Structures are given as structure tokens and as C-alpha cells.
Amino acid sequence: MGKQESNVDRVYEALRQMAADFAFMPDQRINESELSKQLGASRTPLREALNRLVAEGFLTFQNNRGFFCRSLTPKYIQDLYGARVAVECEALRLSCVRATDSEIAALGAYLEQTEPVYETATDSGEQLTMDEAFHMRLVQLSGNAELERMLRNLNDRIRYIRLIDLKRMRDKSGARVPGELSVHSRILLGLAGRDAVAADAAMRGHIEKRREAATEAVQIAFSQLYVPQD
Amino acid sequence: MGKQESNVDRVYEALRQMAADFAFMPDQRINESELSKQLGASRTPLREALNRLVAEGFLTFQNNRGFFCRSLTPKYIQDLYGARVAVECEALRLSCVRATDSEIAALGAYLEQTEPVYETATDSGEQLTMDEAFHMRLVQLSGNAELERMLRNLNDRIRYIRLIDLKRMRDKSGARVPGELSVHSRILLGLAGRDAVAADAAMRGHIEKRREAATEAVQIAFSQLYVPQD
DNA sequence: GCATTCATAATTGTATACAGTTTAGAGTGC
DNA sequence: GCACTCTAAACTGTATACAATTATGAATGC
């Protein structure tokens, strides 16, 4: 068996990464010829990948003017956080009914294993990867593939801002008080106790808190994107 | 100003409609040459449109084998209904806080205007259009563009099944008892009273009820698709 | 300086050609 | 009949060419 992955897939993955990282500036027009050279593919597969990203909300498209990066505004980011609440809280409610005890225990073990690493990690990207993995595993427990698909898409579009927020959070506040339960632990505790209301409240509070800090993170994102410090 | 809409857009809209209606049979492989002739466009814009539909969940793609219609299974439909609950209930909770009285009154007026038409309508497609419009307007009141986008996508993928369900519902039960509030009215009443819990319960019950009937509708869908009665 | 016009360059839109891969089916042996 | 092989046809993947459209910028008039 040779390559399973097609060229379009490779181009698509690369572009998705670039779009997530705002390698294209907000509202920036994308030059197809230049980009195709850069990615080592012709415009045909490039445009196919770009069209997928339009449908996923990473890019926009204007007839006869081509593809543009999505814009970055507080409202846009607020909406993404709002959608996360919708998806993750409903998934959690479902999980309270549908997840088995062993599945919940497995996620608990994962949390216990990763939290010490998370607490001491110096790389924010690594931290965010762990955080996203926990939330994804949680939504997987709901057994609903659509909710899972939605969260994956939201995570990818919101990642750049979350990374900034995470960095700031670490700079500001000291380490969590030892012995105190982490937010993730409290969510999982609600789930284990099949207490949908408590789990929902913990999750909602968790996301809303980050959402409140997001507008400030958008400002910082702009300053990073338009005035590179390196 | 000449045409604003591009060829890709035209092809895309046509394909989306076809995919929604299962003009492609579940799991059916799509022949690009044939389809491009049928739509009067070459394979290049056709494939661009097909790629968008893959990203939206209408189609799937396998490398070197091309595009396929999404499969139609009870699980898939159940998941779509589950996602609808997530999106619509959260939108409703947001609306209880953010929607203005006049916006709610306007939706109430729309409901009062359409419900008599709805009750007496003989065309199920027309009924479904009204139903979808109400739900879309409701989610628009939340002010969250992402939730709106998500619901539009879900509606398009679930439409075929809802149409069957609506037909059956009408055949089975007689007309609603006069004087009794419609489900939509009860949802709106909860919203007007800023009672998120009541509104949520009404919405959740409404969607879950249809969801329970959906598996049966899937069976009928299959018999319709594979044994046309005309 | 500022707006307007027009020619030209740059860019996007799409048909087409052809290479690479998969699929279908005839042929063969058992 | 059944499984296997091999060849031809069908189909997908992508580069490329060229038409259509938009963007750029110099020239012009005020």
C-alpha cells in the first residue's frame, strides 16, 4: 500500500493549519498562484482545498475576487465560545445518561495522568493540546458524532485566541491551590455522579470564564499579528 | 451590474439541493463526468462545489475513488436531532436574555399569521418551510451567527426525513384541539416570559418527540428511495 | 493636490488534456 | 460453478492554457 493520503488532503491540512494560525492575516486576500507554488501543487487541487475551508468557516469567498481569510473580531470569537457552550454542555448532558462507568473512569485516569504535566508545563501549545484533548474525549462520551464534528471545527477556529488567553492566564495567576479541585475534575465529578445539572453548571462556568477574557485576547492577537515583536 | 452569482455557486446550490433530497442514493458513488454534463459545467467547478459539500457533511470523499453520497442510517439521523437540541436550546437560553420585547413580539406576530396557514396546508413541503423558518428566526434572536449557521446546515441535512415525518404525522393524528396552544406558541411564551427553563423544556420536548419518530421515518425513506411507487 | 479615464498587468474562472488509479469483464485453470 | 489473472475501459487527479474579470497606475483635466 502506497500513499493513502491524496495531494488535496495534504494541501488541505496545510492550509487548515495556516488558517488556524492566522498565517493569512484577517481579511487578507489569498493569492492562488503564489500559494500553489509555496505548497508545491497546481491551482486546481489548491482551489478544491480552499473551497472546503470556506465551507468550514476558515475562509470566505467572493466571486471573481477569490478567497479571503476570515476576519477576526470580538463578536466572531464570542460567537464561537457561545457555540462551544451549546455543543459541550449538551454533550455532557447526554454523557450523564449514556456513558458507562468504565468510560468515565478511563477519562478520570487520563485527567489524573495529564494534570500534573499540565500544571508544570512551560509550553502553552502543549497545554492547549491537552486541554482540547480532554474536551474532545468528553464530547466523544456523548456518542454523538455530529457534536464531535462541531467541536473539532470550533476548536480549530478558536485555537489562536485560546493560546493567547492561556499564556496570559499563566502569567497573571499563580499556580492552582494544591488540594483544590481543577475545573476539569469538577466537570468529571458531576458526570460520574450522573448529576447533569452540576456538570452543566461547571462546564458552562468554565467556558464562560474564558469567553469573558477572550475580547482582551483578540486585542492582543491583533497587536501580535500586525506588529510582530521578533 | 451583471451576474453576481458565480458558476460554482450555481452548481453548488443545485448540488446541495440534490444532496438534501437524496437525488444521490445513500452511499452512491458520484460520476463527475456525467454530473458535469448534466449541470452544464466542466469538472473543475463541479469538483470545487463537491468539496464544499464534503466539508458540510452532505457528501464523503475517498481518495482516487471520488465523491459519495452520505449514508442514511438511524444513528446518523438521531445524531442530527441531538445536535439540533444542542443548538436550538442554547440559542433559546441566550434569546431569553438578549432578545428585545419587540423582536419577540414580531416573531409572535409571524406565528399568529402563519399558524392558520400551517394548520390547513395540504402541501407538506410548504409546512416544513414554515416550520424551519420559525426555528431559524428563533435562533437568529440569539444573535449568535455560529449557532445560526449550524442550524441551517443541520436543517438541510435532516430535511428529507422531516418531510416524511411531517406527512406521517398529518396522516395519523387529527387536527390539533382548538384553543390548545401549539408547541411553537409554548416555546415563544417561555421566551416572552424570560423563563429559560420553561422555554428549554418546551423546545427540548418538541425536538425529542420528532426524534423518536425519526427512526421509523428512516425506514420509510429507504423504501421510498429504493422502491419508487410512481 | 485630487478625481477620472484608460491602458496594462495581475488575477481569477473554467475547459481540456493527459497521467495515474480503479473498476469491470473476458479469459483461463481447476 | 468458482477463484484467479490479466487486459481494456472508465474514472479520478492535476497541470496547463486561455478567457473573463478585477486591480494597478500612469496620464489627464480641473
JSON list of N, CA and C in Angstrom, two decimals, chain A residues 139-201:
[
{"chain": "A", "resi": 139, "resn": "VAL", "atom": "N", "xyz": [-16.69, 15.03, 24.82]},
{"chain": "A", "resi": 139, "resn": "VAL", "atom": "CA", "xyz": [-17.80, 15.08, 23.87]},
{"chain": "A", "resi": 139, "resn": "VAL", "atom": "C", "xyz": [-17.95, 13.73, 23.16]},
{"chain": "A", "resi": 140, "resn": "GLN", "atom": "N", "xyz": [-16.86, 12.99, 23.06]},
{"chain": "A", "resi": 140, "resn": "GLN", "atom": "CA", "xyz": [-16.95, 11.66, 22.46]},
{"chain": "A", "resi": 140, "resn": "GLN", "atom": "C", "xyz": [-17.79, 10.71, 23.32]},
{"chain": "A", "resi": 141, "resn": "LEU", "atom": "N", "xyz": [-17.77, 10.95, 24.62]},
{"chain": "A", "resi": 141, "resn": "LEU", "atom": "CA", "xyz": [-18.57, 10.11, 25.51]},
{"chain": "A", "resi": 141, "resn": "LEU", "atom": "C", "xyz": [-20.07, 10.24, 25.24]},
{"chain": "A", "resi": 142, "resn": "SER", "atom": "N", "xyz": [-20.46, 11.33, 24.63]},
{"chain": "A", "resi": 142, "resn": "SER", "atom": "CA", "xyz": [-21.89, 11.51, 24.33]},
{"chain": "A", "resi": 142, "resn": "SER", "atom": "C", "xyz": [-22.35, 10.54, 23.25]},
{"chain": "A", "resi": 143, "resn": "GLY", "atom": "N", "xyz": [-21.41, 10.05, 22.46]},
{"chain": "A", "resi": 143, "resn": "GLY", "atom": "CA", "xyz": [-21.75, 9.13, 21.39]},
{"chain": "A", "resi": 143, "resn": "GLY", "atom": "C", "xyz": [-22.34, 9.82, 20.17]},
{"chain": "A", "resi": 144, "resn": "ASN", "atom": "N", "xyz": [-22.38, 11.16, 20.19]},
{"chain": "A", "resi": 144, "resn": "ASN", "atom": "CA", "xyz": [-22.96, 11.88, 19.06]},
{"chain": "A", "resi": 144, "resn": "ASN", "atom": "C", "xyz": [-21.85, 12.42, 18.14]},
{"chain": "A", "resi": 145, "resn": "ALA", "atom": "N", "xyz": [-21.80, 11.83, 16.95]},
{"chain": "A", "resi": 145, "resn": "ALA", "atom": "CA", "xyz": [-20.72, 12.16, 16.02]},
{"chain": "A", "resi": 145, "resn": "ALA", "atom": "C", "xyz": [-20.84, 13.59, 15.50]},
{"chain": "A", "resi": 146, "resn": "GLU", "atom": "N", "xyz": [-22.06, 14.11, 15.41]},
{"chain": "A", "resi": 146, "resn": "GLU", "atom": "CA", "xyz": [-22.24, 15.49, 14.93]},
{"chain": "A", "resi": 146, "resn": "GLU", "atom": "C", "xyz": [-21.68, 16.49, 15.93]},
{"chain": "A", "resi": 147, "resn": "LEU", "atom": "N", "xyz": [-21.97, 16.28, 17.19]},
{"chain": "A", "resi": 147, "resn": "LEU", "atom": "CA", "xyz": [-21.45, 17.18, 18.22]},
{"chain": "A", "resi": 147, "resn": "LEU", "atom": "C", "xyz": [-19.93, 17.13, 18.22]},
{"chain": "A", "resi": 148, "resn": "GLU", "atom": "N", "xyz": [-19.39, 15.95, 18.04]},
{"chain": "A", "resi": 148, "resn": "GLU", "atom": "CA", "xyz": [-17.93, 15.80, 17.99]},
{"chain": "A", "resi": 148, "resn": "GLU", "atom": "C", "xyz": [-17.35, 16.58, 16.81]},
{"chain": "A", "resi": 149, "resn": "ARG", "atom": "N", "xyz": [-17.97, 16.42, 15.68]},
{"chain": "A", "resi": 149, "resn": "ARG", "atom": "CA", "xyz": [-17.54, 17.12, 14.48]},
{"chain": "A", "resi": 149, "resn": "ARG", "atom": "C", "xyz": [-17.59, 18.62, 14.67]},
{"chain": "A", "resi": 150, "resn": "MET", "atom": "N", "xyz": [-18.67, 19.10, 15.27]},
{"chain": "A", "resi": 150, "resn": "MET", "atom": "CA", "xyz": [-18.83, 20.53, 15.51]},
{"chain": "A", "resi": 150, "resn": "MET", "atom": "C", "xyz": [-17.75, 21.07, 16.44]},
{"chain": "A", "resi": 151, "resn": "LEU", "atom": "N", "xyz": [-17.47, 20.34, 17.50]},
{"chain": "A", "resi": 151, "resn": "LEU", "atom": "CA", "xyz": [-16.47, 20.83, 18.46]},
{"chain": "A", "resi": 151, "resn": "LEU", "atom": "C", "xyz": [-15.09, 20.88, 17.82]},
{"chain": "A", "resi": 152, "resn": "ARG", "atom": "N", "xyz": [-14.79, 19.88, 17.01]},
{"chain": "A", "resi": 152, "resn": "ARG", "atom": "CA", "xyz": [-13.48, 19.89, 16.34]},
{"chain": "A", "resi": 152, "resn": "ARG", "atom": "C", "xyz": [-13.33, 21.15, 15.49]},
{"chain": "A", "resi": 153, "resn": "ASN", "atom": "N", "xyz": [-14.35, 21.46, 14.76]},
{"chain": "A", "resi": 153, "resn": "ASN", "atom": "CA", "xyz": [-14.32, 22.65, 13.91]},
{"chain": "A", "resi": 153, "resn": "ASN", "atom": "C", "xyz": [-14.19, 23.94, 14.75]},
{"chain": "A", "resi": 154, "resn": "LEU", "atom": "N", "xyz": [-14.96, 24.02, 15.81]},
{"chain": "A", "resi": 154, "resn": "LEU", "atom": "CA", "xyz": [-14.91, 25.21, 16.67]},
{"chain": "A", "resi": 154, "resn": "LEU", "atom": "C", "xyz": [-13.52, 25.36, 17.29]},
{"chain": "A", "resi": 155, "resn": "ASN", "atom": "N", "xyz": [-12.99, 24.27, 17.79]},
{"chain": "A", "resi": 155, "resn": "ASN", "atom": "CA", "xyz": [-11.66, 24.30, 18.40]},
{"chain": "A", "resi": 155, "resn": "ASN", "atom": "C", "xyz": [-10.61, 24.83, 17.44]},
{"chain": "A", "resi": 156, "resn": "ASP", "atom": "N", "xyz": [-10.67, 24.38, 16.20]},
{"chain": "A", "resi": 156, "resn": "ASP", "atom": "CA", "xyz": [-9.67, 24.80, 15.23]},
{"chain": "A", "resi": 156, "resn": "ASP", "atom": "C", "xyz": [-9.76, 26.29, 14.92]},
{"chain": "A", "resi": 157, "resn": "ARG", "atom": "N", "xyz": [-10.98, 26.80, 14.92]},
{"chain": "A", "resi": 157, "resn": "ARG", "atom": "CA", "xyz": [-11.13, 28.21, 14.55]},
{"chain": "A", "resi": 157, "resn": "ARG", "atom": "C", "xyz": [-10.85, 29.15, 15.73]},
{"chain": "A", "resi": 158, "resn": "ILE", "atom": "N", "xyz": [-10.89, 28.62, 16.93]},
{"chain": "A", "resi": 158, "resn": "ILE", "atom": "CA", "xyz": [-10.75, 29.45, 18.13]},
{"chain": "A", "resi": 158, "resn": "ILE", "atom": "C", "xyz": [-9.35, 29.30, 18.74]},
{"chain": "A", "resi": 159, "resn": "ARG", "atom": "N", "xyz": [-8.56, 28.38, 18.20]},
{"chain": "A", "resi": 159, "resn": "ARG", "atom": "CA", "xyz": [-7.31, 27.99, 18.85]},
{"chain": "A", "resi": 159, "resn": "ARG", "atom": "C", "xyz": [-6.35, 29.16, 19.05]},
{"chain": "A", "resi": 160, "resn": "TYR", "atom": "N", "xyz": [-6.22, 29.97, 18.03]},
{"chain": "A", "resi": 160, "resn": "TYR", "atom": "CA", "xyz": [-5.24, 31.07, 18.11]},
{"chain": "A", "resi": 160, "resn": "TYR", "atom": "C", "xyz": [-5.52, 31.96, 19.31]},
{"chain": "A", "resi": 161, "resn": "ILE", "atom": "N", "xyz": [-6.79, 32.24, 19.54]},
{"chain": "A", "resi": 161, "resn": "ILE", "atom": "CA", "xyz": [-7.18, 33.10, 20.66]},
{"chain": "A", "resi": 161, "resn": "ILE", "atom": "C", "xyz": [-7.00, 32.39, 21.99]},
{"chain": "A", "resi": 162, "resn": "ARG", "atom": "N", "xyz": [-7.34, 31.12, 22.02]},
{"chain": "A", "resi": 162, "resn": "ARG", "atom": "CA", "xyz": [-7.20, 30.36, 23.27]},
{"chain": "A", "resi": 162, "resn": "ARG", "atom": "C", "xyz": [-5.75, 30.28, 23.71]},
{"chain": "A", "resi": 163, "resn": "LEU", "atom": "N", "xyz": [-4.88, 30.18, 22.72]},
{"chain": "A", "resi": 163, "resn": "LEU", "atom": "CA", "xyz": [-3.46, 30.08, 23.03]},
{"chain": "A", "resi": 163, "resn": "LEU", "atom": "C", "xyz": [-2.97, 31.37, 23.70]},
{"chain": "A", "resi": 164, "resn": "ILE", "atom": "N", "xyz": [-3.41, 32.48, 23.18]},
{"chain": "A", "resi": 164, "resn": "ILE", "atom": "CA", "xyz": [-3.07, 33.76, 23.79]},
{"chain": "A", "resi": 164, "resn": "ILE", "atom": "C", "xyz": [-3.65, 33.86, 25.20]},
{"chain": "A", "resi": 165, "resn": "ASP", "atom": "N", "xyz": [-4.90, 33.47, 25.32]},
{"chain": "A", "resi": 165, "resn": "ASP", "atom": "CA", "xyz": [-5.57, 33.53, 26.62]},
{"chain": "A", "resi": 165, "resn": "ASP", "atom": "C", "xyz": [-4.85, 32.67, 27.66]},
{"chain": "A", "resi": 166, "resn": "LEU", "atom": "N", "xyz": [-4.42, 31.49, 27.21]},
{"chain": "A", "resi": 166, "resn": "LEU", "atom": "CA", "xyz": [-3.74, 30.55, 28.11]},
{"chain": "A", "resi": 166, "resn": "LEU", "atom": "C", "xyz": [-2.42, 31.14, 28.61]},
{"chain": "A", "resi": 167, "resn": "LYS", "atom": "N", "xyz": [-1.69, 31.74, 27.70]},
{"chain": "A", "resi": 167, "resn": "LYS", "atom": "CA", "xyz": [-0.42, 32.38, 28.07]},
{"chain": "A", "resi": 167, "resn": "LYS", "atom": "C", "xyz": [-0.65, 33.46, 29.12]},
{"chain": "A", "resi": 168, "resn": "ARG", "atom": "N", "xyz": [-1.63, 34.30, 28.85]},
{"chain": "A", "resi": 168, "resn": "ARG", "atom": "CA", "xyz": [-1.94, 35.39, 29.77]},
{"chain": "A", "resi": 168, "resn": "ARG", "atom": "C", "xyz": [-2.35, 34.88, 31.14]},
{"chain": "A", "resi": 169, "resn": "MET", "atom": "N", "xyz": [-3.20, 33.84, 31.11]},
{"chain": "A", "resi": 169, "resn": "MET", "atom": "CA", "xyz": [-3.72, 33.28, 32.36]},
{"chain": "A", "resi": 169, "resn": "MET", "atom": "C", "xyz": [-2.56, 32.81, 33.23]},
{"chain": "A", "resi": 170, "resn": "ARG", "atom": "N", "xyz": [-1.58, 32.20, 32.59]},
{"chain": "A", "resi": 170, "resn": "ARG", "atom": "CA", "xyz": [-0.45, 31.66, 33.35]},
{"chain": "A", "resi": 170, "resn": "ARG", "atom": "C", "xyz": [0.42, 32.79, 33.91]},
{"chain": "A", "resi": 171, "resn": "ASP", "atom": "N", "xyz": [0.58, 33.83, 33.10]},
{"chain": "A", "resi": 171, "resn": "ASP", "atom": "CA", "xyz": [1.39, 34.97, 33.57]},
{"chain": "A", "resi": 171, "resn": "ASP", "atom": "C", "xyz": [0.75, 35.65, 34.77]},
{"chain": "A", "resi": 172, "resn": "LYS", "atom": "N", "xyz": [-0.57, 35.77, 34.70]},
{"chain": "A", "resi": 172, "resn": "LYS", "atom": "CA", "xyz": [-1.29, 36.50, 35.74]},
{"chain": "A", "resi": 172, "resn": "LYS", "atom": "C", "xyz": [-1.32, 35.76, 37.06]},
{"chain": "A", "resi": 173, "resn": "SER", "atom": "N", "xyz": [-2.12, 34.70, 37.06]},
{"chain": "A", "resi": 173, "resn": "SER", "atom": "CA", "xyz": [-2.41, 33.99, 38.32]},
{"chain": "A", "resi": 173, "resn": "SER", "atom": "C", "xyz": [-1.30, 33.00, 38.64]},
{"chain": "A", "resi": 174, "resn": "GLY", "atom": "N", "xyz": [-1.09, 32.78, 39.92]},
{"chain": "A", "resi": 174, "resn": "GLY", "atom": "CA", "xyz": [-0.13, 31.77, 40.34]},
{"chain": "A", "resi": 174, "resn": "GLY", "atom": "C", "xyz": [-0.70, 30.38, 40.10]},
{"chain": "A", "resi": 175, "resn": "ALA", "atom": "N", "xyz": [0.01, 29.40, 40.56]},
{"chain": "A", "resi": 175, "resn": "ALA", "atom": "CA", "xyz": [-0.44, 28.02, 40.41]},
{"chain": "A", "resi": 175, "resn": "ALA", "atom": "C", "xyz": [-1.73, 27.81, 41.21]},
{"chain": "A", "resi": 176, "resn": "ARG", "atom": "N", "xyz": [-2.50, 26.85, 40.76]},
{"chain": "A", "resi": 176, "resn": "ARG", "atom": "CA", "xyz": [-3.73, 26.49, 41.45]},
{"chain": "A", "resi": 176, "resn": "ARG", "atom": "C", "xyz": [-3.42, 26.03, 42.88]},
{"chain": "A", "resi": 177, "resn": "VAL", "atom": "N", "xyz": [-4.31, 26.38, 43.79]},
{"chain": "A", "resi": 177, "resn": "VAL", "atom": "CA", "xyz": [-4.12, 25.98, 45.18]},
{"chain": "A", "resi": 177, "resn": "VAL", "atom": "C", "xyz": [-4.11, 24.45, 45.28]},
{"chain": "A", "resi": 178, "resn": "PRO", "atom": "N", "xyz": [-3.06, 23.87, 45.83]},
{"chain": "A", "resi": 178, "resn": "PRO", "atom": "CA", "xyz": [-2.99, 22.41, 45.92]},
{"chain": "A", "resi": 178, "resn": "PRO", "atom": "C", "xyz": [-4.16, 21.88, 46.76]},
{"chain": "A", "resi": 179, "resn": "GLY", "atom": "N", "xyz": [-4.68, 20.76, 46.35]},
{"chain": "A", "resi": 179, "resn": "GLY", "atom": "CA", "xyz": [-5.80, 20.19, 47.09]},
{"chain": "A", "resi": 179, "resn": "GLY", "atom": "C", "xyz": [-7.13, 20.64, 46.53]},
{"chain": "A", "resi": 180, "resn": "GLU", "atom": "N", "xyz": [-7.18, 21.82, 45.97]},
{"chain": "A", "resi": 180, "resn": "GLU", "atom": "CA", "xyz": [-8.41, 22.30, 45.36]},
{"chain": "A", "resi": 180, "resn": "GLU", "atom": "C", "xyz": [-8.63, 21.56, 44.04]},
{"chain": "A", "resi": 181, "resn": "LEU", "atom": "N", "xyz": [-9.89, 21.25, 43.76]},
{"chain": "A", "resi": 181, "resn": "LEU", "atom": "CA", "xyz": [-10.19, 20.52, 42.54]},
{"chain": "A", "resi": 181, "resn": "LEU", "atom": "C", "xyz": [-10.04, 21.41, 41.31]},
{"chain": "A", "resi": 182, "resn": "SER", "atom": "N", "xyz": [-9.48, 20.88, 40.25]},
{"chain": "A", "resi": 182, "resn": "SER", "atom": "CA", "xyz": [-9.42, 21.62, 38.99]},
{"chain": "A", "resi": 182, "resn": "SER", "atom": "C", "xyz": [-10.82, 21.69, 38.39]},
{"chain": "A", "resi": 183, "resn": "VAL", "atom": "N", "xyz": [-11.00, 22.62, 37.47]},
{"chain": "A", "resi": 183, "resn": "VAL", "atom": "CA", "xyz": [-12.31, 22.76, 36.82]},
{"chain": "A", "resi": 183, "resn": "VAL", "atom": "C", "xyz": [-12.67, 21.47, 36.08]},
{"chain": "A", "resi": 184, "resn": "HIS", "atom": "N", "xyz": [-11.70, 20.92, 35.41]},
{"chain": "A", "resi": 184, "resn": "HIS", "atom": "CA", "xyz": [-11.96, 19.67, 34.67]},
{"chain": "A", "resi": 184, "resn": "HIS", "atom": "C", "xyz": [-12.39, 18.56, 35.61]},
{"chain": "A", "resi": 185, "resn": "SER", "atom": "N", "xyz": [-11.75, 18.49, 36.76]},
{"chain": "A", "resi": 185, "resn": "SER", "atom": "CA", "xyz": [-12.12, 17.46, 37.74]},
{"chain": "A", "resi": 185, "resn": "SER", "atom": "C", "xyz": [-13.55, 17.66, 38.20]},
{"chain": "A", "resi": 186, "resn": "ARG", "atom": "N", "xyz": [-13.93, 18.90, 38.41]},
{"chain": "A", "resi": 186, "resn": "ARG", "atom": "CA", "xyz": [-15.30, 19.15, 38.88]},
{"chain": "A", "resi": 186, "resn": "ARG", "atom": "C", "xyz": [-16.33, 18.76, 37.82]},
{"chain": "A", "resi": 187, "resn": "ILE", "atom": "N", "xyz": [-16.01, 19.03, 36.56]},
{"chain": "A", "resi": 187, "resn": "ILE", "atom": "CA", "xyz": [-16.91, 18.61, 35.48]},
{"chain": "A", "resi": 187, "resn": "ILE", "atom": "C", "xyz": [-17.06, 17.09, 35.48]},
{"chain": "A", "resi": 188, "resn": "LEU", "atom": "N", "xyz": [-15.93, 16.43, 35.60]},
{"chain": "A", "resi": 188, "resn": "LEU", "atom": "CA", "xyz": [-15.93, 14.97, 35.56]},
{"chain": "A", "resi": 188, "resn": "LEU", "atom": "C", "xyz": [-16.64, 14.37, 36.78]},
{"chain": "A", "resi": 189, "resn": "LEU", "atom": "N", "xyz": [-16.51, 15.05, 37.90]},
{"chain": "A", "resi": 189, "resn": "LEU", "atom": "CA", "xyz": [-17.18, 14.61, 39.12]},
{"chain": "A", "resi": 189, "resn": "LEU", "atom": "C", "xyz": [-18.70, 14.66, 38.95]},
{"chain": "A", "resi": 190, "resn": "GLY", "atom": "N", "xyz": [-19.17, 15.73, 38.35]},
{"chain": "A", "resi": 190, "resn": "GLY", "atom": "CA", "xyz": [-20.60, 15.84, 38.06]},
{"chain": "A", "resi": 190, "resn": "GLY", "atom": "C", "xyz": [-21.05, 14.72, 37.16]},
{"chain": "A", "resi": 191, "resn": "LEU", "atom": "N", "xyz": [-20.24, 14.44, 36.14]},
{"chain": "A", "resi": 191, "resn": "LEU", "atom": "CA", "xyz": [-20.57, 13.36, 35.21]},
{"chain": "A", "resi": 191, "resn": "LEU", "atom": "C", "xyz": [-20.60, 12.01, 35.91]},
{"chain": "A", "resi": 192, "resn": "ALA", "atom": "N", "xyz": [-19.60, 11.75, 36.72]},
{"chain": "A", "resi": 192, "resn": "ALA", "atom": "CA", "xyz": [-19.52, 10.47, 37.43]},
{"chain": "A", "resi": 192, "resn": "ALA", "atom": "C", "xyz": [-20.72, 10.28, 38.35]},
{"chain": "A", "resi": 193, "resn": "GLY", "atom": "N", "xyz": [-21.18, 11.40, 38.95]},
{"chain": "A", "resi": 193, "resn": "GLY", "atom": "CA", "xyz": [-22.35, 11.32, 39.82]},
{"chain": "A", "resi": 193, "resn": "GLY", "atom": "C", "xyz": [-23.66, 11.40, 39.06]},
{"chain": "A", "resi": 194, "resn": "ARG", "atom": "N", "xyz": [-23.57, 11.40, 37.74]},
{"chain": "A", "resi": 194, "resn": "ARG", "atom": "CA", "xyz": [-24.75, 11.47, 36.85]},
{"chain": "A", "resi": 194, "resn": "ARG", "atom": "C", "xyz": [-25.61, 12.69, 37.20]},
{"chain": "A", "resi": 195, "resn": "ASP", "atom": "N", "xyz": [-24.92, 13.73, 37.62]},
{"chain": "A", "resi": 195, "resn": "ASP", "atom": "CA", "xyz": [-25.61, 14.96, 38.00]},
{"chain": "A", "resi": 195, "resn": "ASP", "atom": "C", "xyz": [-25.48, 15.95, 36.84]},
{"chain": "A", "resi": 196, "resn": "ALA", "atom": "N", "xyz": [-26.44, 15.88, 35.92]},
{"chain": "A", "resi": 196, "resn": "ALA", "atom": "CA", "xyz": [-26.37, 16.69, 34.71]},
{"chain": "A", "resi": 196, "resn": "ALA", "atom": "C", "xyz": [-26.36, 18.18, 35.03]},
{"chain": "A", "resi": 197, "resn": "VAL", "atom": "N", "xyz": [-27.12, 18.57, 36.04]},
{"chain": "A", "resi": 197, "resn": "VAL", "atom": "CA", "xyz": [-27.21, 20.00, 36.38]},
{"chain": "A", "resi": 197, "resn": "VAL", "atom": "C", "xyz": [-25.87, 20.52, 36.89]},
{"chain": "A", "resi": 198, "resn": "ALA", "atom": "N", "xyz": [-25.24, 19.76, 37.78]},
{"chain": "A", "resi": 198, "resn": "ALA", "atom": "CA", "xyz": [-23.95, 20.18, 38.33]},
{"chain": "A", "resi": 198, "resn": "ALA", "atom": "C", "xyz": [-22.88, 20.18, 37.24]},
{"chain": "A", "resi": 199, "resn": "ALA", "atom": "N", "xyz": [-22.86, 19.14, 36.43]},
{"chain": "A", "resi": 199, "resn": "ALA", "atom": "CA", "xyz": [-21.87, 19.05, 35.36]},
{"chain": "A", "resi": 199, "resn": "ALA", "atom": "C", "xyz": [-22.04, 20.21, 34.39]},
{"chain": "A", "resi": 200, "resn": "ASP", "atom": "N", "xyz": [-23.28, 20.46, 34.02]},
{"chain": "A", "resi": 200, "resn": "ASP", "atom": "CA", "xyz": [-23.59, 21.55, 33.10]},
{"chain": "A", "resi": 200, "resn": "ASP", "atom": "C", "xyz": [-23.11, 22.88, 33.67]},
{"chain": "A", "resi": 201, "resn": "ALA", "atom": "N", "xyz": [-23.40, 23.11, 34.94]},
{"chain": "A", "resi": 201, "resn": "ALA", "atom": "CA", "xyz": [-23.01, 24.37, 35.58]},
{"chain": "A", "resi": 201, "resn": "ALA", "atom": "C", "xyz": [-21.49, 24.54, 35.57]}
]
